[in-house]
Amino acid sequence: MKDNQKKNKSLKALLYLTGLPAAALAIVVPLLHSKADIKQNRQDSISTNKLYEALLISENELKNNKRLTPEQRAELESTIKHARQIYDEIIDAHNYDSRSKVSTAIELKNKLYLQIAQFELINAQSDDEFINVANQHDKDFVLEDVKNEYKDLLNKYIDSHTGNGAKKIDKSQFIKSVSDLFEKQNKILFNLELNTDMFIYNKIVTKDFLHIDSKAASMHQIVEFINDQIKSQGISRDAVEVYEELFELKSADLYNDESKNNTINVEKIYSQIQDAKQQVSSLSIEGVEKAKLINELDSLEAFVRKSKGSLDFKVIDQNNKEVSGFKIIEEFINSFWDKTAQYFQDDQKRIEYLKSLIAQAQALIETLPQSLKAQLQSQIEQAQKFIDSKEQKNIFTKVSDFTKEFNSIKIANNVLTSVLNKIAKSNLHADSKKQFSQQLNQIKYTNFFDYVAQINSIEAQINAQSAIKEFFKNKFDELNSQINFSIKYANLLGTSSQDIESLRELQKRIEALNIEEIKRSDLATLFHSSISTVRNINKKELKNVWEKVEIEFKDKSANEILKLKNKFDTFNNKFKQYYSSFSTATRSELSATDKLNNNLNEQFIGGAVAQSLNLWYQAQLANNYTDINEKTLHLQALFDTTFDDDKFKDQENNNDNISSIQLLKKQIEEIRTKGALISNADNLEFSEKLEKLKELSRLQREYEDKLNQIKELDLQRVDADYVFNGYNDNDVAKIYFNKEIRNINRLREEARAALSDPINGNFNLRAIRDELKNALDDFREKLDNKDGESIVALIKSYINNNFANRRKDPSRPTDVEDKLLKAIDKYKGELDKNTRSIKSSTEKSQESQRIQNKMNIVRDAVPAATKFEISLEELIKEHNDSIKSVSNFRDQLNGSGNTAKLSFTPENKTKFETEINNVSKRNTEISGEIEKLQNLIKNELFDSSIHNKSFIQQKEQQIQFLRQELVILNTNLAVQKEFLLMKNNEITDGVLRNSHKICEI
């Protein structure tokens, strides 16, 4: 405290000695502090406060806990004694090993709390008491994950002692686990506690010689905020890491300002002061006056030396303008002679100068706040009273005093206005703005230094709160980018829809967040809950990705993947711990972001998720490349077995024109080369390489499929050749399956063409194979079942096709057709009976063949039967026509009915009548023949042992003979008629001899 008091007093003294009343006051504004702002007692450092609090609790435990054993009491007393020693050493002004002592103080504080917890748990006399004590010590754990792990441990202990079948946990195990959790928490908090404690401690003892007290005070406020957050329940290690960043960032800014390299500017000022001193020494003035000027410059130089760490700050001068301290001092030195001209002025001019200052003060007074207005009014009245007294003594001192006070009030007003404006423009909550503004306006002005110090004290709180809010704003922006990554790559990370929805809801809250409308404490609470949500989802993401990585490494022994095995082994346990239930892993350890640089060896940057994704890509790359190599060997072997036939070798060895098969072989072999080029490409990222390798794998699958199609099609083609060659000349096959055999022949020729050019896109090998296979299967099925429904259906269809146009009623078969169909049905019945009754396969086959032969006889006879029926119908018609014709001729001969009687001679009449009778007799005979044929159809057809094709053809030939006979008979009868009629007009010899008489007439 004495050092700080001396510093402030020396600064004030220097200021009043110099000729820089306004300039120096402006510069000193950042250096001033109230006593309330910096606690001067070392006992007020964070580490000593925390240690002192732990000492009080442990001493109370020692005094009041009667269950402590002698050994426990001795152990606790030893720790208390050591803690007291460290506490005393820290507050010892002569102790300079501060970091070591503060570090020990933190460790001892933690040890005391652990010992209390251990001893109380050990000495619990029942399970209920043990559980009650354990619940009380829940407060010892402030870290979110550690507290959750402690609660889980306690719940498991409770379950194991309530007989629900859980594994038994004894007290010693529980207490050992508690000790481990204490150590885990203390380790996480230690660095932050140490660094913040050291800042406060060094600030108090001024070991860092900080001159920028206003900024140090703001930093003090930030440290207190951080420590308040540490004390709060539910803070995560992630938040601790964030607060470490906040401390490091703001303390670095502070020390950078303090240690900024001002050497050049300071040396320049020193040089200017020395030049001014030399000029003063050369002046022809009295020694007393010269000494005053030299003393003024000496004071200025001393002030610069003491305040050089602050001279680069922007400050408000007496004209309400923001300038640097360096600039103010430099301008003063440059106008040194003008500013010191008052030494050479007479008293009257000094009085006039004082009056002008009073006039300026009176013009300003109405614009000032009440606290400053009264002080300036008092100064004006005193100055005016001095002028009115016409006292000439100490005029220079009076002018100087009024100038200093007037400028002090002006600067104080500017400082107040500046801070009020800062509040209005700040990101503080409205309540905080109102509170700070009221505090500023309530400050009473007694002197410049105390007034500005109180303003600085409030401004430090403003700056601290604004800095904290701005820091959180940036952290929320950073968090939002992490959320964007998780949403963007949700499919890659295996993020559940529920977690995606949680992230989107959180993102909406962040984007709607108005920093000014939320209090600092609420902002911190929101941040804690937000990072907890994000990092817990990050844990799930890591688990999902790492499980995919494990799949890539499982049972793999190829060289490419083994190159990555060390990295996998390094990450494996570490990352599994990261995503374990009570892991304290932070977002920086877990999360990932898109790559921001041109490093092609990584797809993402960041923590374990990024590293896992990168390793996953690398492992996929290695495995895909290995698969391509192995698949190439497989395809080459498959190619050789597929094209080992001479017909393929002829194409492969064709030098005139590269064959389709040669091209296919080349394409298969080129894939391995392409895979190596892609894997070693320097201009491709992992994701690009992977996509290209996957494309090659896809091509390999296509080639393998193509080769399998070729092989399968060739097998079908060989089978088709066998079937075609075996049945093409088979009479039975020709009879029943001619259409099928022709289809098989067409498809096998198409298969042969496709196999000669397998990579031609116009050929669908699989479709040809399937169609050919179906054709063969259909043929074989029909062939196997030709003694059943299949042959019956075929023959009936054959009969139908032959007789369809003969039916008078399309729905009813003709007589012959009906007999054929009934015969087929009869033989089908015999087949069915044979299948049921005969057990011997040989006998069954022989009997089936016998019955099939009957069916074949029927089928062979179908065309002849059709012709037979047609011819018979024609015969009947022609026979009827013949009967009518004979009747007509008889009518003509006898003149019956309306027919004119033929003019025959008796002899010719007798002859013609005889011809008619002969034809009529033959018609009667033919009627008998027709009846026999009709009876054959009606009562005899169809017996395959008699009525075969040849029999039917004979009957049809018989019909044709009868038809021809009828034609001849009726034609001859007509010719006889005409012949006999001509005979009635025959010219005799007598007629010829008397012909001349006719001529004479």
PDB file of N, CA and C in Angstrom, residues 426-506:
ATOM      1  N   SER A 426     -22.756   1.159 -25.148  1.00  0.00           N
ATOM      2  CA  SER A 426     -22.241  -0.158 -24.775  1.00  0.00           C
ATOM      3  C   SER A 426     -23.266  -1.260 -25.030  1.00  0.00           C
ATOM      4  N   ASN A 427     -22.816  -2.505 -24.871  1.00  0.00           N
ATOM      5  CA  ASN A 427     -23.697  -3.662 -25.045  1.00  0.00           C
ATOM      6  C   ASN A 427     -24.306  -4.116 -23.722  1.00  0.00           C
ATOM      7  N   LEU A 428     -24.259  -3.215 -22.699  1.00  0.00           N
ATOM      8  CA  LEU A 428     -24.757  -3.575 -21.378  1.00  0.00           C
ATOM      9  C   LEU A 428     -26.278  -3.649 -21.359  1.00  0.00           C
ATOM     10  N   HIS A 429     -26.782  -4.415 -20.404  1.00  0.00           N
ATOM     11  CA  HIS A 429     -28.215  -4.511 -20.192  1.00  0.00           C
ATOM     12  C   HIS A 429     -28.741  -3.152 -19.716  1.00  0.00           C
ATOM     13  N   ALA A 430     -29.994  -2.852 -20.033  1.00  0.00           N
ATOM     14  CA  ALA A 430     -30.575  -1.543 -19.704  1.00  0.00           C
ATOM     15  C   ALA A 430     -30.482  -1.241 -18.213  1.00  0.00           C
ATOM     16  N   ASP A 431     -30.688  -2.272 -17.379  1.00  0.00           N
ATOM     17  CA  ASP A 431     -30.602  -2.059 -15.927  1.00  0.00           C
ATOM     18  C   ASP A 431     -29.194  -1.651 -15.516  1.00  0.00           C
ATOM     19  N   SER A 432     -28.196  -2.291 -16.133  1.00  0.00           N
ATOM     20  CA  SER A 432     -26.794  -1.965 -15.809  1.00  0.00           C
ATOM     21  C   SER A 432     -26.451  -0.564 -16.279  1.00  0.00           C
ATOM     22  N   LYS A 433     -26.940  -0.195 -17.458  1.00  0.00           N
ATOM     23  CA  LYS A 433     -26.689   1.165 -17.958  1.00  0.00           C
ATOM     24  C   LYS A 433     -27.251   2.203 -16.989  1.00  0.00           C
ATOM     25  N   LYS A 434     -28.462   1.962 -16.548  1.00  0.00           N
ATOM     26  CA  LYS A 434     -29.105   2.898 -15.625  1.00  0.00           C
ATOM     27  C   LYS A 434     -28.342   2.978 -14.309  1.00  0.00           C
ATOM     28  N   GLN A 435     -27.943   1.838 -13.803  1.00  0.00           N
ATOM     29  CA  GLN A 435     -27.223   1.781 -12.526  1.00  0.00           C
ATOM     30  C   GLN A 435     -25.896   2.522 -12.601  1.00  0.00           C
ATOM     31  N   PHE A 436     -25.115   2.255 -13.658  1.00  0.00           N
ATOM     32  CA  PHE A 436     -23.805   2.904 -13.774  1.00  0.00           C
ATOM     33  C   PHE A 436     -23.949   4.406 -13.997  1.00  0.00           C
ATOM     34  N   SER A 437     -24.929   4.814 -14.797  1.00  0.00           N
ATOM     35  CA  SER A 437     -25.141   6.256 -15.037  1.00  0.00           C
ATOM     36  C   SER A 437     -25.488   6.972 -13.732  1.00  0.00           C
ATOM     37  N   GLN A 438     -26.346   6.365 -12.914  1.00  0.00           N
ATOM     38  CA  GLN A 438     -26.707   6.961 -11.628  1.00  0.00           C
ATOM     39  C   GLN A 438     -25.490   7.078 -10.717  1.00  0.00           C
ATOM     40  N   GLN A 439     -24.655   6.041 -10.687  1.00  0.00           N
ATOM     41  CA  GLN A 439     -23.455   6.057  -9.846  1.00  0.00           C
ATOM     42  C   GLN A 439     -22.516   7.185 -10.273  1.00  0.00           C
ATOM     43  N   LEU A 440     -22.368   7.380 -11.575  1.00  0.00           N
ATOM     44  CA  LEU A 440     -21.476   8.433 -12.067  1.00  0.00           C
ATOM     45  C   LEU A 440     -22.002   9.822 -11.697  1.00  0.00           C
ATOM     46  N   ASN A 441     -23.279  10.025 -11.886  1.00  0.00           N
ATOM     47  CA  ASN A 441     -23.855  11.346 -11.620  1.00  0.00           C
ATOM     48  C   ASN A 441     -23.911  11.671 -10.128  1.00  0.00           C
ATOM     49  N   GLN A 442     -23.777  10.657  -9.275  1.00  0.00           N
ATOM     50  CA  GLN A 442     -23.820  10.881  -7.828  1.00  0.00           C
ATOM     51  C   GLN A 442     -22.435  11.128  -7.212  1.00  0.00           C
ATOM     52  N   ILE A 443     -21.385  11.046  -8.027  1.00  0.00           N
ATOM     53  CA  ILE A 443     -20.029  11.279  -7.502  1.00  0.00           C
ATOM     54  C   ILE A 443     -19.875  12.773  -7.151  1.00  0.00           C
ATOM     55  N   LYS A 444     -19.353  13.058  -5.954  1.00  0.00           N
ATOM     56  CA  LYS A 444     -19.126  14.449  -5.526  1.00  0.00           C
ATOM     57  C   LYS A 444     -17.693  14.848  -5.843  1.00  0.00           C
ATOM     58  N   TYR A 445     -17.551  16.082  -6.351  1.00  0.00           N
ATOM     59  CA  TYR A 445     -16.225  16.575  -6.715  1.00  0.00           C
ATOM     60  C   TYR A 445     -15.609  17.304  -5.523  1.00  0.00           C
ATOM     61  N   THR A 446     -14.529  16.751  -4.983  1.00  0.00           N
ATOM     62  CA  THR A 446     -13.777  17.432  -3.938  1.00  0.00           C
ATOM     63  C   THR A 446     -12.424  17.875  -4.477  1.00  0.00           C
ATOM     64  N   ASN A 447     -11.825  16.981  -5.263  1.00  0.00           N
ATOM     65  CA  ASN A 447     -10.612  17.359  -5.990  1.00  0.00           C
ATOM     66  C   ASN A 447     -10.549  16.484  -7.240  1.00  0.00           C
ATOM     67  N   PHE A 448      -9.739  16.927  -8.164  1.00  0.00           N
ATOM     68  CA  PHE A 448      -9.653  16.281  -9.460  1.00  0.00           C
ATOM     69  C   PHE A 448      -9.289  14.801  -9.325  1.00  0.00           C
ATOM     70  N   PHE A 449      -8.287  14.499  -8.524  1.00  0.00           N
ATOM     71  CA  PHE A 449      -7.751  13.141  -8.449  1.00  0.00           C
ATOM     72  C   PHE A 449      -8.773  12.155  -7.892  1.00  0.00           C
ATOM     73  N   ASP A 450      -9.413  12.508  -6.810  1.00  0.00           N
ATOM     74  CA  ASP A 450     -10.395  11.591  -6.234  1.00  0.00           C
ATOM     75  C   ASP A 450     -11.616  11.419  -7.147  1.00  0.00           C
ATOM     76  N   TYR A 451     -12.022  12.521  -7.778  1.00  0.00           N
ATOM     77  CA  TYR A 451     -13.192  12.476  -8.662  1.00  0.00           C
ATOM     78  C   TYR A 451     -12.958  11.537  -9.857  1.00  0.00           C
ATOM     79  N   VAL A 452     -11.830  11.765 -10.518  1.00  0.00           N
ATOM     80  CA  VAL A 452     -11.517  10.939 -11.690  1.00  0.00           C
ATOM     81  C   VAL A 452     -11.258   9.488 -11.281  1.00  0.00           C
ATOM     82  N   ALA A 453     -10.667   9.294 -10.101  1.00  0.00           N
ATOM     83  CA  ALA A 453     -10.404   7.933  -9.631  1.00  0.00           C
ATOM     84  C   ALA A 453     -11.718   7.172  -9.453  1.00  0.00           C
ATOM     85  N   GLN A 454     -12.732   7.843  -8.930  1.00  0.00           N
ATOM     86  CA  GLN A 454     -14.024   7.172  -8.757  1.00  0.00           C
ATOM     87  C   GLN A 454     -14.679   6.872 -10.103  1.00  0.00           C
ATOM     88  N   ILE A 455     -14.536   7.799 -11.055  1.00  0.00           N
ATOM     89  CA  ILE A 455     -15.059   7.543 -12.408  1.00  0.00           C
ATOM     90  C   ILE A 455     -14.346   6.332 -13.015  1.00  0.00           C
ATOM     91  N   ASN A 456     -13.013   6.321 -12.854  1.00  0.00           N
ATOM     92  CA  ASN A 456     -12.242   5.197 -13.400  1.00  0.00           C
ATOM     93  C   ASN A 456     -12.689   3.868 -12.787  1.00  0.00           C
ATOM     94  N   SER A 457     -13.010   3.917 -11.496  1.00  0.00           N
ATOM     95  CA  SER A 457     -13.445   2.689 -10.814  1.00  0.00           C
ATOM     96  C   SER A 457     -14.726   2.146 -11.446  1.00  0.00           C
ATOM     97  N   ILE A 458     -15.669   3.038 -11.731  1.00  0.00           N
ATOM     98  CA  ILE A 458     -16.924   2.616 -12.367  1.00  0.00           C
ATOM     99  C   ILE A 458     -16.668   2.209 -13.815  1.00  0.00           C
ATOM    100  N   GLU A 459     -15.810   2.957 -14.499  1.00  0.00           N
ATOM    101  CA  GLU A 459     -15.519   2.636 -15.897  1.00  0.00           C
ATOM    102  C   GLU A 459     -14.865   1.254 -16.014  1.00  0.00           C
ATOM    103  N   ALA A 460     -14.058   0.894 -15.024  1.00  0.00           N
ATOM    104  CA  ALA A 460     -13.431  -0.430 -15.044  1.00  0.00           C
ATOM    105  C   ALA A 460     -14.501  -1.519 -15.056  1.00  0.00           C
ATOM    106  N   GLN A 461     -15.568  -1.326 -14.278  1.00  0.00           N
ATOM    107  CA  GLN A 461     -16.653  -2.305 -14.253  1.00  0.00           C
ATOM    108  C   GLN A 461     -17.392  -2.328 -15.599  1.00  0.00           C
ATOM    109  N   ILE A 462     -17.576  -1.142 -16.159  1.00  0.00           N
ATOM    110  CA  ILE A 462     -18.239  -1.045 -17.470  1.00  0.00           C
ATOM    111  C   ILE A 462     -17.425  -1.775 -18.527  1.00  0.00           C
ATOM    112  N   ASN A 463     -16.127  -1.466 -18.545  1.00  0.00           N
ATOM    113  CA  ASN A 463     -15.243  -2.090 -19.543  1.00  0.00           C
ATOM    114  C   ASN A 463     -15.216  -3.609 -19.383  1.00  0.00           C
ATOM    115  N   ALA A 464     -15.175  -4.049 -18.114  1.00  0.00           N
ATOM    116  CA  ALA A 464     -15.120  -5.483 -17.855  1.00  0.00           C
ATOM    117  C   ALA A 464     -16.393  -6.177 -18.347  1.00  0.00           C
ATOM    118  N   GLN A 465     -17.538  -5.583 -18.016  1.00  0.00           N
ATOM    119  CA  GLN A 465     -18.790  -6.208 -18.435  1.00  0.00           C
ATOM    120  C   GLN A 465     -18.927  -6.189 -19.952  1.00  0.00           C
ATOM    121  N   SER A 466     -18.540  -5.095 -20.571  1.00  0.00           N
ATOM    122  CA  SER A 466     -18.612  -5.002 -22.035  1.00  0.00           C
ATOM    123  C   SER A 466     -17.675  -6.022 -22.685  1.00  0.00           C
ATOM    124  N   ALA A 467     -16.472  -6.124 -22.125  1.00  0.00           N
ATOM    125  CA  ALA A 467     -15.496  -7.074 -22.672  1.00  0.00           C
ATOM    126  C   ALA A 467     -15.994  -8.506 -22.550  1.00  0.00           C
ATOM    127  N   ILE A 468     -16.576  -8.820 -21.392  1.00  0.00           N
ATOM    128  CA  ILE A 468     -17.108 -10.180 -21.173  1.00  0.00           C
ATOM    129  C   ILE A 468     -18.238 -10.467 -22.153  1.00  0.00           C
ATOM    130  N   LYS A 469     -19.129  -9.514 -22.341  1.00  0.00           N
ATOM    131  CA  LYS A 469     -20.243  -9.712 -23.267  1.00  0.00           C
ATOM    132  C   LYS A 469     -19.754  -9.858 -24.708  1.00  0.00           C
ATOM    133  N   GLU A 470     -18.800  -9.039 -25.070  1.00  0.00           N
ATOM    134  CA  GLU A 470     -18.251  -9.118 -26.424  1.00  0.00           C
ATOM    135  C   GLU A 470     -17.557 -10.462 -26.640  1.00  0.00           C
ATOM    136  N   PHE A 471     -16.872 -10.902 -25.601  1.00  0.00           N
ATOM    137  CA  PHE A 471     -16.193 -12.207 -25.677  1.00  0.00           C
ATOM    138  C   PHE A 471     -17.225 -13.317 -25.878  1.00  0.00           C
ATOM    139  N   PHE A 472     -18.308 -13.268 -25.086  1.00  0.00           N
ATOM    140  CA  PHE A 472     -19.349 -14.286 -25.233  1.00  0.00           C
ATOM    141  C   PHE A 472     -20.001 -14.219 -26.609  1.00  0.00           C
ATOM    142  N   LYS A 473     -20.168 -13.004 -27.125  1.00  0.00           N
ATOM    143  CA  LYS A 473     -20.746 -12.856 -28.458  1.00  0.00           C
ATOM    144  C   LYS A 473     -19.899 -13.604 -29.483  1.00  0.00           C
ATOM    145  N   ASN A 474     -18.578 -13.424 -29.393  1.00  0.00           N
ATOM    146  CA  ASN A 474     -17.674 -14.121 -30.314  1.00  0.00           C
ATOM    147  C   ASN A 474     -17.731 -15.632 -30.099  1.00  0.00           C
ATOM    148  N   LYS A 475     -17.844 -16.031 -28.822  1.00  0.00           N
ATOM    149  CA  LYS A 475     -17.904 -17.462 -28.514  1.00  0.00           C
ATOM    150  C   LYS A 475     -19.206 -18.078 -29.044  1.00  0.00           C
ATOM    151  N   PHE A 476     -20.301 -17.305 -28.982  1.00  0.00           N
ATOM    152  CA  PHE A 476     -21.558 -17.807 -29.532  1.00  0.00           C
ATOM    153  C   PHE A 476     -21.468 -17.920 -31.058  1.00  0.00           C
ATOM    154  N   ASP A 477     -20.786 -16.968 -31.691  1.00  0.00           N
ATOM    155  CA  ASP A 477     -20.581 -17.058 -33.140  1.00  0.00           C
ATOM    156  C   ASP A 477     -19.775 -18.316 -33.485  1.00  0.00           C
ATOM    157  N   GLU A 478     -18.746 -18.566 -32.690  1.00  0.00           N
ATOM    158  CA  GLU A 478     -17.923 -19.762 -32.887  1.00  0.00           C
ATOM    159  C   GLU A 478     -18.754 -21.025 -32.674  1.00  0.00           C
ATOM    160  N   LEU A 479     -19.585 -21.000 -31.636  1.00  0.00           N
ATOM    161  CA  LEU A 479     -20.456 -22.137 -31.339  1.00  0.00           C
ATOM    162  C   LEU A 479     -21.436 -22.364 -32.482  1.00  0.00           C
ATOM    163  N   ASN A 480     -21.946 -21.286 -33.035  1.00  0.00           N
ATOM    164  CA  ASN A 480     -22.893 -21.385 -34.145  1.00  0.00           C
ATOM    165  C   ASN A 480     -22.259 -22.054 -35.362  1.00  0.00           C
ATOM    166  N   SER A 481     -20.999 -21.728 -35.623  1.00  0.00           N
ATOM    167  CA  SER A 481     -20.300 -22.359 -36.755  1.00  0.00           C
ATOM    168  C   SER A 481     -20.120 -23.852 -36.500  1.00  0.00           C
ATOM    169  N   GLN A 482     -19.900 -24.239 -35.232  1.00  0.00           N
ATOM    170  CA  GLN A 482     -19.780 -25.657 -34.892  1.00  0.00           C
ATOM    171  C   GLN A 482     -21.120 -26.366 -35.083  1.00  0.00           C
ATOM    172  N   ILE A 483     -22.196 -25.674 -34.723  1.00  0.00           N
ATOM    173  CA  ILE A 483     -23.537 -26.234 -34.930  1.00  0.00           C
ATOM    174  C   ILE A 483     -23.796 -26.413 -36.421  1.00  0.00           C
ATOM    175  N   ASN A 484     -23.409 -25.411 -37.206  1.00  0.00           N
ATOM    176  CA  ASN A 484     -23.585 -25.500 -38.662  1.00  0.00           C
ATOM    177  C   ASN A 484     -22.878 -26.723 -39.230  1.00  0.00           C
ATOM    178  N   PHE A 485     -21.689 -26.994 -38.714  1.00  0.00           N
ATOM    179  CA  PHE A 485     -20.924 -28.155 -39.185  1.00  0.00           C
ATOM    180  C   PHE A 485     -21.680 -29.442 -38.878  1.00  0.00           C
ATOM    181  N   SER A 486     -22.183 -29.552 -37.650  1.00  0.00           N
ATOM    182  CA  SER A 486     -22.898 -30.772 -37.251  1.00  0.00           C
ATOM    183  C   SER A 486     -24.148 -30.974 -38.091  1.00  0.00           C
ATOM    184  N   ILE A 487     -24.850 -29.886 -38.413  1.00  0.00           N
ATOM    185  CA  ILE A 487     -26.064 -30.004 -39.232  1.00  0.00           C
ATOM    186  C   ILE A 487     -25.695 -30.321 -40.673  1.00  0.00           C
ATOM    187  N   LYS A 488     -24.666 -29.649 -41.171  1.00  0.00           N
ATOM    188  CA  LYS A 488     -24.250 -29.833 -42.565  1.00  0.00           C
ATOM    189  C   LYS A 488     -23.818 -31.273 -42.833  1.00  0.00           C
ATOM    190  N   TYR A 489     -23.080 -31.851 -41.888  1.00  0.00           N
ATOM    191  CA  TYR A 489     -22.539 -33.202 -42.100  1.00  0.00           C
ATOM    192  C   TYR A 489     -23.264 -34.240 -41.235  1.00  0.00           C
ATOM    193  N   ALA A 490     -24.555 -34.002 -40.974  1.00  0.00           N
ATOM    194  CA  ALA A 490     -25.317 -34.901 -40.095  1.00  0.00           C
ATOM    195  C   ALA A 490     -25.298 -36.340 -40.600  1.00  0.00           C
ATOM    196  N   ASN A 491     -25.445 -36.513 -41.907  1.00  0.00           N
ATOM    197  CA  ASN A 491     -25.445 -37.873 -42.461  1.00  0.00           C
ATOM    198  C   ASN A 491     -24.086 -38.531 -42.276  1.00  0.00           C
ATOM    199  N   LEU A 492     -23.029 -37.775 -42.494  1.00  0.00           N
ATOM    200  CA  LEU A 492     -21.674 -38.304 -42.349  1.00  0.00           C
ATOM    201  C   LEU A 492     -21.379 -38.640 -40.886  1.00  0.00           C
ATOM    202  N   LEU A 493     -21.904 -37.829 -39.977  1.00  0.00           N
ATOM    203  CA  LEU A 493     -21.628 -37.990 -38.548  1.00  0.00           C
ATOM    204  C   LEU A 493     -22.629 -38.917 -37.862  1.00  0.00           C
ATOM    205  N   GLY A 494     -23.651 -39.333 -38.577  1.00  0.00           N
ATOM    206  CA  GLY A 494     -24.650 -40.222 -37.987  1.00  0.00           C
ATOM    207  C   GLY A 494     -25.487 -39.547 -36.920  1.00  0.00           C
ATOM    208  N   THR A 495     -25.666 -38.225 -37.042  1.00  0.00           N
ATOM    209  CA  THR A 495     -26.425 -37.473 -36.042  1.00  0.00           C
ATOM    210  C   THR A 495     -27.903 -37.809 -36.140  1.00  0.00           C
ATOM    211  N   SER A 496     -28.518 -38.080 -35.011  1.00  0.00           N
ATOM    212  CA  SER A 496     -29.937 -38.453 -34.998  1.00  0.00           C
ATOM    213  C   SER A 496     -30.804 -37.241 -35.327  1.00  0.00           C
ATOM    214  N   SER A 497     -32.013 -37.522 -35.799  1.00  0.00           N
ATOM    215  CA  SER A 497     -32.946 -36.438 -36.127  1.00  0.00           C
ATOM    216  C   SER A 497     -33.298 -35.626 -34.883  1.00  0.00           C
ATOM    217  N   GLN A 498     -33.355 -36.294 -33.729  1.00  0.00           N
ATOM    218  CA  GLN A 498     -33.661 -35.596 -32.480  1.00  0.00           C
ATOM    219  C   GLN A 498     -32.547 -34.623 -32.120  1.00  0.00           C
ATOM    220  N   ASP A 499     -31.282 -35.049 -32.292  1.00  0.00           N
ATOM    221  CA  ASP A 499     -30.153 -34.162 -32.002  1.00  0.00           C
ATOM    222  C   ASP A 499     -30.070 -33.022 -33.013  1.00  0.00           C
ATOM    223  N   ILE A 500     -30.386 -33.305 -34.248  1.00  0.00           N
ATOM    224  CA  ILE A 500     -30.391 -32.250 -35.267  1.00  0.00           C
ATOM    225  C   ILE A 500     -31.425 -31.191 -34.907  1.00  0.00           C
ATOM    226  N   GLU A 501     -32.582 -31.650 -34.452  1.00  0.00           N
ATOM    227  CA  GLU A 501     -33.631 -30.715 -34.050  1.00  0.00           C
ATOM    228  C   GLU A 501     -33.169 -29.878 -32.860  1.00  0.00           C
ATOM    229  N   SER A 502     -32.489 -30.512 -31.891  1.00  0.00           N
ATOM    230  CA  SER A 502     -31.962 -29.780 -30.732  1.00  0.00           C
ATOM    231  C   SER A 502     -30.971 -28.713 -31.172  1.00  0.00           C
ATOM    232  N   LEU A 503     -30.117 -29.065 -32.113  1.00  0.00           N
ATOM    233  CA  LEU A 503     -29.124 -28.109 -32.617  1.00  0.00           C
ATOM    234  C   LEU A 503     -29.800 -26.952 -33.344  1.00  0.00           C
ATOM    235  N   ARG A 504     -30.820 -27.249 -34.097  1.00  0.00           N
ATOM    236  CA  ARG A 504     -31.521 -26.188 -34.838  1.00  0.00           C
ATOM    237  C   ARG A 504     -32.235 -25.246 -33.874  1.00  0.00           C
ATOM    238  N   GLU A 505     -32.831 -25.808 -32.832  1.00  0.00           N
ATOM    239  CA  GLU A 505     -33.492 -24.972 -31.834  1.00  0.00           C
ATOM    240  C   GLU A 505     -32.470 -24.087 -31.129  1.00  0.00           C
ATOM    241  N   LEU A 506     -31.320 -24.663 -30.795  1.00  0.00           N
ATOM    242  CA  LEU A 506     -30.260 -23.893 -30.142  1.00  0.00           C
ATOM    243  C   LEU A 506     -29.754 -22.807 -31.075  1.00  0.00           C
TER     244      LEU A 506
END
